[in-house]
Amino acid sequence: NREWKRKSLEANQKLESAVAQYHKQQSRLESLKNIAERYDGYGNSIRRVMEQKSRNAGILGVVSDLIQVDKKYETAIETALGGNIQNIVTEDEETAKQMISYLKQNRYGRATFLPLTSVDGKGNFKNTDALKEPGVIGLANTLVKTEEKYAGVTAYLLGRVIVTENIDYAIKLAKKNRYSLHIVTLEGEYLSPGGSMTGGAYRNSSNLLGRRREVEELQKKAVALNIRKADQLGGYGGADICAHNDP
């Protein structure tokens, strides 16, 4: 039956294409996971502390591990965070004290810790009128997603930074408020209190937030691919793909 052979060939080609696509995604996913687990792109002191996470439950994670950001806002949020993106969140001051002692004793360098028991920036921003100005998207901490327990930390880091659509809106906002605000744009310009402006193009940006987002997107794609092909091929071809999935 010629028609049956054609459909069989078509199904096999679809399966081969799906398997190839799946393995390509899995390879990229594994690569990114390995990079993330080694904390490549972070300072030596940060890596040394995060090596202790499995032994010390009080170490919760680096800031970039604990927040999710839509791609549209990644550059603005990375700019707003600056070096704080590598701050380490801990359950309490005692954990931070232990890790500071660990870094000192081994001469591993310095790190900044954010204990949940002492860091809370909620309610710090008072100039609500500024948020109603043209081109203003909102306060930076409202543009990130995180667990409720980290809301005080994200408010501390981002709760005074206004995000605008572009630099023209930012300049107008800064002038109107007598250069008293922290403002970032979607393209990564930063206007600080006092009137200084920072901008240009990033070279070799670490894009730590983008790396995490890509891992999550690839994981979702792999699951969706498995389900779609299992449905399409009556479970036969899908089982072949699923066999290669992570346990």
Tab-separated table of C-alpha atoms in Angstrom:
chain	number	residue	atom	x	y	z
A	1	ASN	CA	0.000	0.000	0.000
A	2	ARG	CA	1.755	3.103	-1.290
A	3	GLU	CA	-0.235	5.536	0.874
A	4	TRP	CA	0.552	3.572	4.036
A	5	LYS	CA	4.286	3.553	3.153
A	6	ARG	CA	4.214	7.329	2.562
A	7	LYS	CA	2.565	7.962	5.925
A	8	SER	CA	4.955	5.589	7.671
A	9	LEU	CA	7.961	7.361	6.120
A	10	GLU	CA	6.515	10.744	7.074
A	11	ALA	CA	5.954	9.609	10.671
A	12	ASN	CA	9.511	8.276	10.901
A	13	GLN	CA	10.925	11.525	9.551
A	14	LYS	CA	8.908	13.481	12.103
A	15	LEU	CA	10.184	11.212	14.857
A	16	GLU	CA	13.815	11.539	13.755
A	17	SER	CA	13.441	15.316	13.576
A	18	ALA	CA	11.869	15.409	17.048
A	19	VAL	CA	14.599	13.208	18.538
A	20	ALA	CA	17.329	15.379	16.964
A	21	GLN	CA	15.665	18.555	18.241
A	22	TYR	CA	15.224	17.028	21.679
A	23	HIS	CA	18.871	15.972	21.963
A	24	LYS	CA	20.051	19.397	20.797
A	25	GLN	CA	17.950	21.045	23.496
A	26	GLN	CA	19.103	18.532	26.113
A	27	SER	CA	22.748	19.187	25.224
A	28	ARG	CA	22.281	22.961	25.609
A	29	LEU	CA	20.324	22.429	28.829
A	30	GLU	CA	23.021	20.209	30.360
A	31	SER	CA	25.698	22.718	29.376
A	32	LEU	CA	23.809	25.595	31.014
A	33	LYS	CA	23.064	23.535	34.131
A	34	ASN	CA	26.758	22.691	34.516
A	35	ILE	CA	27.699	26.355	34.137
A	36	ALA	CA	25.077	27.346	36.715
A	37	GLU	CA	26.161	24.670	39.201
A	38	ARG	CA	29.786	25.820	38.949
A	39	TYR	CA	28.695	29.465	39.301
A	40	ASP	CA	30.748	30.431	36.253
A	41	GLY	CA	30.621	34.195	35.799
A	42	TYR	CA	30.551	34.831	39.542
A	43	GLY	CA	33.437	35.994	41.709
A	44	ASN	CA	35.701	33.476	43.434
A	45	SER	CA	34.358	34.342	46.894
A	46	ILE	CA	30.773	33.731	45.722
A	47	ARG	CA	31.683	30.321	44.293
A	48	ARG	CA	33.466	29.378	47.524
A	49	VAL	CA	30.435	30.244	49.647
A	50	MET	CA	28.006	28.466	47.325
A	51	GLU	CA	30.167	25.328	47.551
A	52	GLN	CA	29.102	25.256	51.217
A	53	LYS	CA	25.367	25.430	50.485
A	54	SER	CA	24.804	21.679	50.792
A	55	ARG	CA	26.454	21.743	54.238
A	56	ASN	CA	24.794	24.913	55.509
A	57	ALA	CA	21.012	25.214	55.212
A	58	GLY	CA	21.223	28.904	56.114
A	59	ILE	CA	22.696	29.729	52.684
A	60	LEU	CA	19.655	30.293	50.470
A	61	GLY	CA	21.210	31.391	47.200
A	62	VAL	CA	22.686	34.173	45.103
A	63	VAL	CA	20.234	36.969	44.215
A	64	SER	CA	20.183	35.917	40.554
A	65	ASP	CA	19.107	32.392	41.644
A	66	LEU	CA	16.122	33.665	43.562
A	67	ILE	CA	14.394	35.947	41.059
A	68	GLN	CA	12.806	35.436	37.640
A	69	VAL	CA	12.580	38.219	35.088
A	70	ASP	CA	10.807	38.469	31.735
A	71	LYS	CA	13.260	38.873	28.859
A	72	LYS	CA	11.938	42.389	28.185
A	73	TYR	CA	13.157	43.584	31.607
A	74	GLU	CA	16.410	41.609	31.964
A	75	THR	CA	18.770	44.414	30.914
A	76	ALA	CA	17.011	46.970	33.115
A	77	ILE	CA	17.036	44.684	36.161
A	78	GLU	CA	20.678	43.618	35.694
A	79	THR	CA	21.587	47.304	35.415
A	80	ALA	CA	19.576	48.190	38.510
A	81	LEU	CA	21.189	45.372	40.494
A	82	GLY	CA	24.761	45.988	39.324
A	83	GLY	CA	27.185	44.078	41.558
A	84	ASN	CA	24.331	43.280	43.958
A	85	ILE	CA	23.247	40.514	41.588
A	86	GLN	CA	26.003	38.430	43.237
A	87	ASN	CA	24.898	39.147	46.804
A	88	ILE	CA	24.168	36.013	48.833
A	89	VAL	CA	20.861	35.684	50.660
A	90	THR	CA	20.969	33.902	54.020
A	91	GLU	CA	18.324	32.887	56.534
A	92	ASP	CA	19.863	35.016	59.269
A	93	GLU	CA	22.816	37.111	60.426
A	94	GLU	CA	24.439	34.124	62.121
A	95	THR	CA	24.833	32.312	58.787
A	96	ALA	CA	26.280	35.466	57.211
A	97	LYS	CA	28.720	35.796	60.127
A	98	GLN	CA	29.846	32.161	59.714
A	99	MET	CA	30.449	32.622	55.985
A	100	ILE	CA	32.347	35.888	56.472
A	101	SER	CA	34.570	34.068	58.962
A	102	TYR	CA	35.022	31.217	56.445
A	103	LEU	CA	36.093	33.669	53.726
A	104	LYS	CA	38.504	35.455	56.078
A	105	GLN	CA	40.128	32.292	57.409
A	106	ASN	CA	40.757	30.919	53.931
A	107	ARG	CA	41.558	34.297	52.307
A	108	TYR	CA	38.954	33.661	49.637
A	109	GLY	CA	37.975	37.298	49.220
A	110	ARG	CA	34.891	39.258	50.203
A	111	ALA	CA	31.151	38.843	49.649
A	112	THR	CA	27.998	40.724	50.578
A	113	PHE	CA	25.288	38.862	52.447
A	114	LEU	CA	21.595	39.701	52.745
A	115	PRO	CA	20.126	38.069	55.863
A	116	LEU	CA	16.328	37.745	55.720
A	117	THR	CA	16.193	38.706	59.387
A	118	SER	CA	17.735	42.145	58.836
A	119	VAL	CA	17.189	43.188	55.196
A	120	ASP	CA	13.787	44.567	54.259
A	121	GLY	CA	13.198	47.437	51.856
A	122	LYS	CA	9.403	47.301	51.714
A	123	GLY	CA	7.793	50.731	52.004
A	124	ASN	CA	11.037	52.659	51.462
A	125	PHE	CA	9.886	54.438	48.284
A	126	LYS	CA	7.689	57.447	49.058
A	127	ASN	CA	7.555	59.426	45.787
A	128	THR	CA	4.519	57.703	44.308
A	129	ASP	CA	3.754	60.692	42.034
A	130	ALA	CA	6.912	59.912	40.035
A	131	LEU	CA	5.422	56.539	39.079
A	132	LYS	CA	2.549	58.301	37.276
A	133	GLU	CA	4.833	60.213	34.887
A	134	PRO	CA	4.904	59.417	31.126
A	135	GLY	CA	7.166	56.544	30.082
A	136	VAL	CA	7.404	55.071	33.584
A	137	ILE	CA	6.913	51.290	33.704
A	138	GLY	CA	7.191	50.920	37.478
A	139	LEU	CA	9.537	50.221	40.349
A	140	ALA	CA	12.120	47.590	39.465
A	141	ASN	CA	11.138	45.213	42.281
A	142	THR	CA	7.586	44.987	40.898
A	143	LEU	CA	8.966	43.678	37.588
A	144	VAL	CA	10.615	40.569	39.056
A	145	LYS	CA	9.020	37.368	40.301
A	146	THR	CA	10.216	35.700	43.484
A	147	GLU	CA	8.996	33.758	46.509
A	148	GLU	CA	7.147	35.850	49.091
A	149	LYS	CA	9.935	35.295	51.643
A	150	TYR	CA	12.343	37.228	49.379
A	151	ALA	CA	10.015	40.207	48.790
A	152	GLY	CA	11.810	42.304	51.425
A	153	VAL	CA	15.198	41.563	49.858
A	154	THR	CA	14.070	42.462	46.333
A	155	ALA	CA	12.494	45.656	47.693
A	156	TYR	CA	15.792	46.470	49.420
A	157	LEU	CA	17.752	45.946	46.197
A	158	LEU	CA	15.292	47.296	43.624
A	159	GLY	CA	12.497	49.102	45.452
A	160	ARG	CA	13.905	52.598	44.891
A	161	VAL	CA	14.751	52.182	41.218
A	162	ILE	CA	12.278	53.425	38.605
A	163	VAL	CA	12.244	51.710	35.201
A	164	THR	CA	11.373	53.841	32.157
A	165	GLU	CA	10.747	52.992	28.501
A	166	ASN	CA	13.748	54.956	27.227
A	167	ILE	CA	16.397	57.545	28.072
A	168	ASP	CA	14.305	60.552	26.983
A	169	TYR	CA	11.597	59.728	29.510
A	170	ALA	CA	14.319	59.082	32.106
A	171	ILE	CA	15.927	62.499	31.583
A	172	LYS	CA	12.589	64.311	31.837
A	173	LEU	CA	11.723	62.393	35.010
A	174	ALA	CA	15.134	63.108	36.551
A	175	LYS	CA	14.879	66.843	35.785
A	176	LYS	CA	11.348	67.133	37.148
A	177	ASN	CA	12.441	65.501	40.406
A	178	ARG	CA	15.627	67.588	40.734
A	179	TYR	CA	17.925	64.631	40.115
A	180	SER	CA	16.884	62.826	43.283
A	181	LEU	CA	15.870	59.468	41.756
A	182	HIS	CA	17.462	56.207	40.710
A	183	ILE	CA	16.249	55.518	37.154
A	184	VAL	CA	17.077	52.736	34.682
A	185	THR	CA	15.828	52.272	31.127
A	186	LEU	CA	14.906	49.104	29.251
A	187	GLU	CA	18.141	49.427	27.254
A	188	GLY	CA	20.270	49.676	30.392
A	189	GLU	CA	20.982	53.390	30.855
A	190	TYR	CA	21.238	54.425	34.502
A	191	LEU	CA	20.531	57.899	35.880
A	192	SER	CA	21.586	58.259	39.493
A	193	PRO	CA	20.727	60.846	42.155
A	194	GLY	CA	22.947	63.862	41.664
A	195	GLY	CA	22.632	63.841	37.883
A	196	SER	CA	25.232	61.362	36.633
A	197	MET	CA	24.299	59.171	33.654
A	198	THR	CA	25.734	55.780	32.717
A	199	GLY	CA	25.168	54.023	29.408
A	200	GLY	CA	26.626	52.449	26.308
A	201	ALA	CA	26.862	48.861	25.124
A	202	TYR	CA	27.671	45.893	27.352
A	203	ARG	CA	30.729	43.906	26.343
A	204	ASN	CA	30.701	40.248	27.332
A	205	SER	CA	27.743	40.795	29.641
A	206	SER	CA	27.364	37.941	32.117
A	207	ASN	CA	23.585	38.018	31.586
A	208	LEU	CA	23.109	35.883	34.696
A	209	LEU	CA	19.350	36.438	34.649
A	210	GLY	CA	19.095	35.429	30.982
A	211	ARG	CA	21.010	32.225	31.670
A	212	ARG	CA	18.514	31.143	34.296
A	213	ARG	CA	15.572	32.032	32.062
A	214	GLU	CA	17.010	29.965	29.210
A	215	VAL	CA	17.391	26.918	31.476
A	216	GLU	CA	13.730	27.187	32.510
A	217	GLU	CA	12.568	27.693	28.905
A	218	LEU	CA	14.557	24.672	27.673
A	219	GLN	CA	13.140	22.481	30.437
A	220	LYS	CA	9.592	23.454	29.446
A	221	LYS	CA	10.329	22.857	25.744
A	222	ALA	CA	11.741	19.380	26.445
A	223	VAL	CA	8.628	18.396	28.410
A	224	ALA	CA	6.298	19.833	25.747
A	225	LEU	CA	8.197	18.013	22.978
A	226	ASN	CA	7.881	14.695	24.805
A	227	ILE	CA	4.139	15.110	25.343
A	228	ARG	CA	3.436	16.309	21.795
A	229	LYS	CA	5.329	13.482	20.118
A	230	ALA	CA	3.899	10.861	22.461
A	231	ASP	CA	0.408	12.017	21.475
A	232	GLN	CA	1.243	12.297	17.792
A	233	LEU	CA	2.816	8.873	17.493
A	234	GLY	CA	0.466	7.024	19.787
A	235	GLY	CA	3.032	6.704	22.532
A	236	TYR	CA	5.418	4.586	20.445
A	237	GLY	CA	7.747	7.292	19.184
A	238	GLY	CA	7.232	9.397	22.284
A	239	ALA	CA	8.458	6.560	24.471
A	240	ASP	CA	11.670	6.491	22.450
A	241	ILE	CA	12.245	10.161	23.173
A	242	CYS	CA	11.176	9.932	26.813
A	243	ALA	CA	13.693	7.169	27.402
A	244	HIS	CA	16.420	9.773	27.022
A	245	ASN	CA	14.852	12.197	29.463
A	246	ASP	CA	16.391	13.037	32.805
A	247	PRO	CA	15.079	10.968	35.713
